[in-house]
Coordinates of C-alpha atoms and ligand atoms in Angstrom, one line a residue:
X2 CA -143.1 88.6 -36.0
X3 CA -140.1 87.7 -33.9
X4 CA -137.3 85.8 -35.4
X5 CA -137.6 82.0 -34.5
X6 CA -134.9 79.9 -33.6
X7 CA -134.2 77.1 -36.1
X8 CA -133.5 73.7 -34.4
X9 CA -132.7 71.4 -37.5
X10 CA -133.0 71.7 -41.3
X11 CA -133.4 68.3 -43.1
X12 CA -133.9 67.7 -47.0
X13 CA -137.7 68.6 -46.8
X14 CA -138.5 70.1 -43.6
X15 CA -137.4 72.9 -41.2
X16 CA -137.7 72.5 -37.3
X17 CA -138.3 75.8 -35.3
X18 CA -138.5 76.4 -31.6
X19 CA -142.0 76.2 -30.7
X20 CA -143.9 78.7 -28.5
X21 CA -144.0 76.6 -25.4
X22 CA -141.3 74.5 -24.0
X23 CA -141.3 70.8 -25.3
X24 CA -143.0 72.0 -28.9
X25 CA -141.6 72.4 -32.1
X26 CA -142.8 74.0 -35.4
X27 CA -142.5 71.6 -38.2
X28 CA -142.2 73.5 -41.7
X29 CA -142.7 71.7 -44.6
X30 CA -140.5 72.9 -47.9
X31 CA -141.1 72.0 -51.7
X32 CA -137.8 70.8 -51.9
X33 CA -137.4 67.2 -52.9
X34 CA -134.3 65.0 -52.9
X35 CA -133.5 61.5 -53.7
X36 CA -130.8 59.0 -53.9
X37 CA -129.5 60.2 -50.5
X38 CA -129.4 64.0 -51.6
X39 CA -127.7 63.1 -55.0
X40 CA -130.9 64.4 -57.1
X41 CA -132.3 67.6 -56.2
X42 CA -135.6 69.5 -57.2
X43 CA -138.4 71.4 -56.1
X44 CA -142.2 70.3 -56.3
X45 CA -144.3 73.3 -56.3
X46 CA -146.9 72.9 -53.7
X47 CA -145.5 69.8 -52.1
X48 CA -144.9 71.2 -48.9
X49 CA -148.6 72.5 -48.5
X50 CA -149.8 69.2 -49.5
X51 CA -147.7 67.3 -47.2
X52 CA -148.3 69.4 -44.1
X53 CA -152.2 68.8 -45.0
X54 CA -151.9 65.2 -45.8
X55 CA -149.7 64.3 -42.6
X56 CA -152.0 66.3 -40.5
X57 CA -154.9 64.3 -41.7
X58 CA -153.3 60.9 -41.5
X59 CA -151.7 61.5 -38.0
X60 CA -155.2 62.9 -36.7
X61 CA -157.0 59.7 -38.1
X62 CA -154.3 57.5 -36.5
X63 CA -154.8 59.3 -33.1
X64 CA -158.3 58.5 -33.4
X65 CA -157.3 54.7 -33.4
X66 CA -155.2 55.0 -30.5
X67 CA -151.8 55.5 -32.1
X68 CA -149.6 58.3 -30.3
X69 CA -148.2 60.7 -32.5
X70 CA -146.0 63.8 -32.1
X71 CA -148.8 65.9 -33.9
X72 CA -150.5 68.7 -32.2
X73 CA -152.2 70.8 -34.7
X74 CA -151.7 72.5 -38.0
X75 CA -150.9 76.2 -37.8
X76 CA -151.0 77.4 -41.4
X77 CA -150.5 76.2 -45.0
X78 CA -146.9 75.1 -44.4
X79 CA -146.5 74.5 -40.6
X80 CA -147.6 72.3 -38.0
X81 CA -147.1 72.3 -34.4
X82 CA -145.5 69.1 -32.8
X83 CA -144.4 67.7 -29.5
X84 CA -140.4 67.7 -29.2
X85 CA -139.4 64.3 -29.2
X86 CA -136.0 62.4 -29.0
X87 CA -135.8 60.7 -32.6
X88 CA -134.9 57.2 -32.7
X89 CA -132.4 57.0 -35.2
X90 CA -134.1 54.3 -37.4
X91 CA -136.2 54.3 -40.4
X92 CA -138.8 51.8 -40.0
X93 CA -139.8 50.3 -43.5
X94 CA -143.1 48.3 -43.9
X95 CA -143.9 46.5 -47.2
X96 CA -147.0 45.0 -48.7
X97 CA -146.1 45.0 -52.4
X98 CA -142.5 44.2 -53.6
X99 CA -141.1 47.7 -55.0
X100 CA -138.1 49.7 -54.9
X101 CA -135.0 48.5 -53.1
X102 CA -136.8 45.2 -52.1
X103 CA -137.7 44.6 -55.8
X104 CA -133.9 45.3 -56.7
X105 CA -132.2 43.6 -54.0
X106 CA -134.2 40.3 -54.1
X107 CA -135.1 40.1 -57.8
X108 CA -138.8 40.1 -57.2
X109 CA -141.1 41.9 -59.7
X110 CA -142.4 45.0 -58.7
X111 CA -145.9 44.6 -58.1
X112 CA -145.7 41.2 -56.4
X113 CA -147.9 40.9 -53.4
X114 CA -145.9 39.7 -50.5
X115 CA -146.9 36.8 -48.7
X116 CA -147.2 38.9 -45.6
X117 CA -146.2 42.4 -44.5
X118 CA -142.5 42.9 -43.9
X119 CA -140.7 45.2 -41.7
X120 CA -137.1 46.3 -42.3
X121 CA -134.8 48.7 -40.4
X122 CA -132.3 51.1 -41.6
X123 CA -129.8 53.1 -39.4
X124 CA -130.6 56.9 -39.9
X125 CA -127.1 58.1 -41.0
X126 CA -126.7 60.0 -44.2
X127 CA -123.0 59.7 -44.0
X128 CA -123.4 55.7 -44.3
X129 CA -126.4 55.9 -46.8
X130 CA -128.9 54.8 -44.2
X131 CA -127.8 51.3 -44.1
X132 CA -130.1 48.3 -43.4
X133 CA -129.7 47.1 -40.1
X134 CA -131.4 43.9 -38.0
X135 CA -132.7 44.3 -34.3
X136 CA -129.3 42.5 -33.3
X137 CA -127.5 45.6 -34.4
X138 CA -130.3 47.9 -33.0
X139 CA -130.2 47.0 -29.4
X140 CA -126.3 46.0 -29.4
X141 CA -125.4 49.5 -30.3
X142 CA -128.3 50.7 -28.1
X143 CA -130.2 52.7 -30.6
X144 CA -133.5 51.1 -29.2
X145 CA -134.0 48.6 -26.6
X146 CA -135.8 45.4 -26.7
X147 CA -139.0 46.9 -24.9
X148 CA -138.8 49.9 -27.3
X149 CA -138.8 47.6 -30.3
X150 CA -141.7 45.6 -29.1
X151 CA -143.6 49.1 -29.1
X152 CA -142.3 50.0 -32.5
X153 CA -143.4 46.9 -34.2
X154 CA -146.6 46.5 -32.4
X155 CA -147.4 50.5 -33.3
X156 CA -146.2 49.8 -36.9
X157 CA -148.3 46.8 -37.7
X158 CA -151.6 48.6 -36.4
X159 CA -150.5 51.7 -38.7
X160 CA -150.0 49.4 -41.4
X161 CA -153.2 47.7 -41.0
X162 CA -155.3 51.0 -40.3
X163 CA -153.6 53.0 -43.5
X164 CA -153.9 50.3 -45.8
X165 CA -157.6 50.3 -45.2
X166 CA -158.0 53.9 -45.2
X167 CA -156.1 54.3 -48.5
X168 CA -158.0 51.2 -50.1
X169 CA -161.2 53.1 -49.3
X170 CA -160.1 55.9 -52.0
X171 CA -158.8 53.2 -54.5
X172 CA -155.2 53.6 -53.3
X173 CA -153.0 50.5 -52.7
X174 CA -150.6 51.2 -49.7
X175 CA -147.5 49.3 -51.3
X176 CA -144.7 50.5 -48.8
X177 CA -143.8 53.3 -46.4
X178 CA -141.4 54.5 -44.1
X179 CA -142.0 55.7 -40.4
X180 CA -139.8 57.2 -37.5
X181 CA -140.7 57.2 -34.1
X182 CA -139.6 59.3 -31.0
X183 CA -139.2 59.1 -27.4
X184 CA -141.6 61.4 -25.6
X185 CA -141.2 61.9 -21.8
X186 CA -144.4 63.0 -19.6
X187 CA -143.2 63.3 -15.9
X188 CA -141.0 60.2 -15.4
X189 CA -143.0 58.2 -18.0
X190 CA -141.6 57.4 -21.4
X191 CA -143.8 56.9 -24.4
X192 CA -142.8 55.8 -28.0
X193 CA -144.8 58.1 -30.3
X194 CA -145.0 58.3 -34.3
X195 CA -142.9 61.4 -35.3
X196 CA -141.7 63.0 -38.8
X197 CA -144.4 62.8 -41.3
X198 CA -146.6 60.4 -43.0
X199 CA -147.1 61.7 -46.7
X200 CA -146.5 60.9 -50.4
X201 CA -142.9 61.4 -49.6
X202 CA -142.4 58.6 -47.7
X203 CA -145.1 56.0 -48.9
X204 CA -145.6 54.3 -51.9
X205 CA -149.2 54.9 -53.3
X206 CA -150.5 53.2 -56.6
X207 CA -153.8 53.4 -57.9
X208 CA -155.8 50.4 -57.0
X209 CA -157.2 49.8 -60.7
X210 CA -154.5 51.2 -62.9
X211 CA -151.4 50.8 -60.6
X212 CA -150.2 54.4 -61.6
X213 CA -148.0 55.9 -59.1
X214 CA -149.1 58.5 -56.9
X215 CA -145.8 59.3 -55.0
X216 CA -142.5 60.4 -54.8
X217 CA -141.3 57.7 -57.3
X218 CA -142.7 60.0 -59.9
X219 CA -139.8 62.6 -58.8
X220 CA -137.3 59.6 -58.2
X221 CA -138.0 58.0 -61.5
X222 CA -138.6 61.1 -63.5
X223 CA -142.0 60.2 -64.4
X224 CA -143.5 63.7 -64.4
X225 CA -146.5 65.0 -62.9
X226 CA -145.5 64.8 -59.4
X227 CA -147.3 67.6 -57.8
X228 CA -150.4 66.5 -59.7
X229 CA -150.1 63.0 -58.1
X230 CA -149.8 64.5 -54.4
X231 CA -152.9 66.7 -55.3
X232 CA -154.9 63.7 -56.5
X233 CA -153.8 61.8 -53.1
X234 CA -155.4 65.0 -51.2
X235 CA -158.4 64.9 -53.4
X236 CA -159.1 61.3 -52.9
X237 CA -158.7 61.8 -49.2
X238 CA -161.0 64.8 -49.3
X239 CA -158.6 67.3 -48.1
X240 CA -157.5 69.3 -50.8
X241 CA -156.6 73.0 -49.3
X242 CA -159.7 75.2 -49.0
X243 CA -159.0 77.3 -52.0
X244 CA -158.1 74.5 -54.4
X245 CA -154.8 74.9 -56.6
X246 CA -154.6 78.5 -56.4
X247 CA -153.5 78.1 -52.6
X248 CA -150.8 75.5 -53.1
X249 CA -147.9 78.2 -53.0
X250 CA -148.6 78.9 -49.4
X251 CA -147.3 81.8 -47.4
X252 CA -143.7 82.6 -47.5
X253 CA -141.5 81.2 -44.7
X254 CA -141.3 83.3 -41.7
X255 CA -138.5 83.4 -39.4
Ligands
TMP330 P1 -137.0 51.7 -50.9 O1 -137.5 50.7 -51.7 O2 -136.2 52.7 -51.5 O3 -136.2 51.0 -49.7 O4 -138.1 52.4 -50.1 C1 -139.1 51.9 -49.2 C2 -140.1 52.8 -48.6 O5 -139.8 53.7 -47.8 C3 -140.8 53.9 -49.8 O6 -142.1 54.0 -49.5 C4 -140.1 55.1 -49.5 C5 -139.7 55.4 -48.3 N1 -138.1 55.7 -47.9 C6 -138.3 57.0 -47.3 O7 -139.2 57.5 -47.0 N2 -137.0 57.5 -46.9 C7 -135.8 56.9 -47.4 O8 -134.8 57.3 -47.2 C8 -135.9 56.0 -48.2 C9 -134.8 55.0 -48.7 C10 -137.1 55.1 -48.4

């Protein structure tokens, strides 16, 4: 196979040039990082599971009219996506207090929030992704007020839909992080959901036991990380066809 040009390497994914202009191949690694890269590890099979889980969730979201960058899954670790201009924001939605919100505001983890809360973080590793307000975002031109209207409307719809979808399989969607991008078609620009939606960027708790089924198992050294991701895939009815044997997936081709 011809060597592909690598466009970008992140902590958990690599982007390669796609087969047609305007497309990219998103490769999911097993690497995991936390605390802005200070904690590093490998979760065997994570890339395969996140590729599959994110495919499933993006397709479900598309079915209810949420535009996404996802085109199709190519193999165990790769998916074809539309190339977008990433808006340099992490959009966090919270339904239940956990993580940095619980710490910062002294609210016990597990407290149901009076309503869903959206927070914005500026994507900048050197600055440790600082929290910002809509004032900062529009003043510095990371997104304009119209983009923000679209982002908030999409985010609330995504939260409603995914909360229901997960609840149906006995999982509480505690909080999650989204990224959006600008997609141009002819002269028209649309804001679309980008990146991935997986247990790497969602907090997912078992509805009955509150057991954590997401990357907090890695962040907090709780063990059984891959097993938790597998359980999410199993409940969604999308465990890789050949089951656990299949989780290593093919070696990366370049
Ligand atoms: P936080 O409680 O640490 O602020 O995280 C909120 C949610 O956002 C949680 O589901 C994890 C996710 N998240 C990411 O996906 N990437 C990040 O860099 C951070 C800080 C959080």
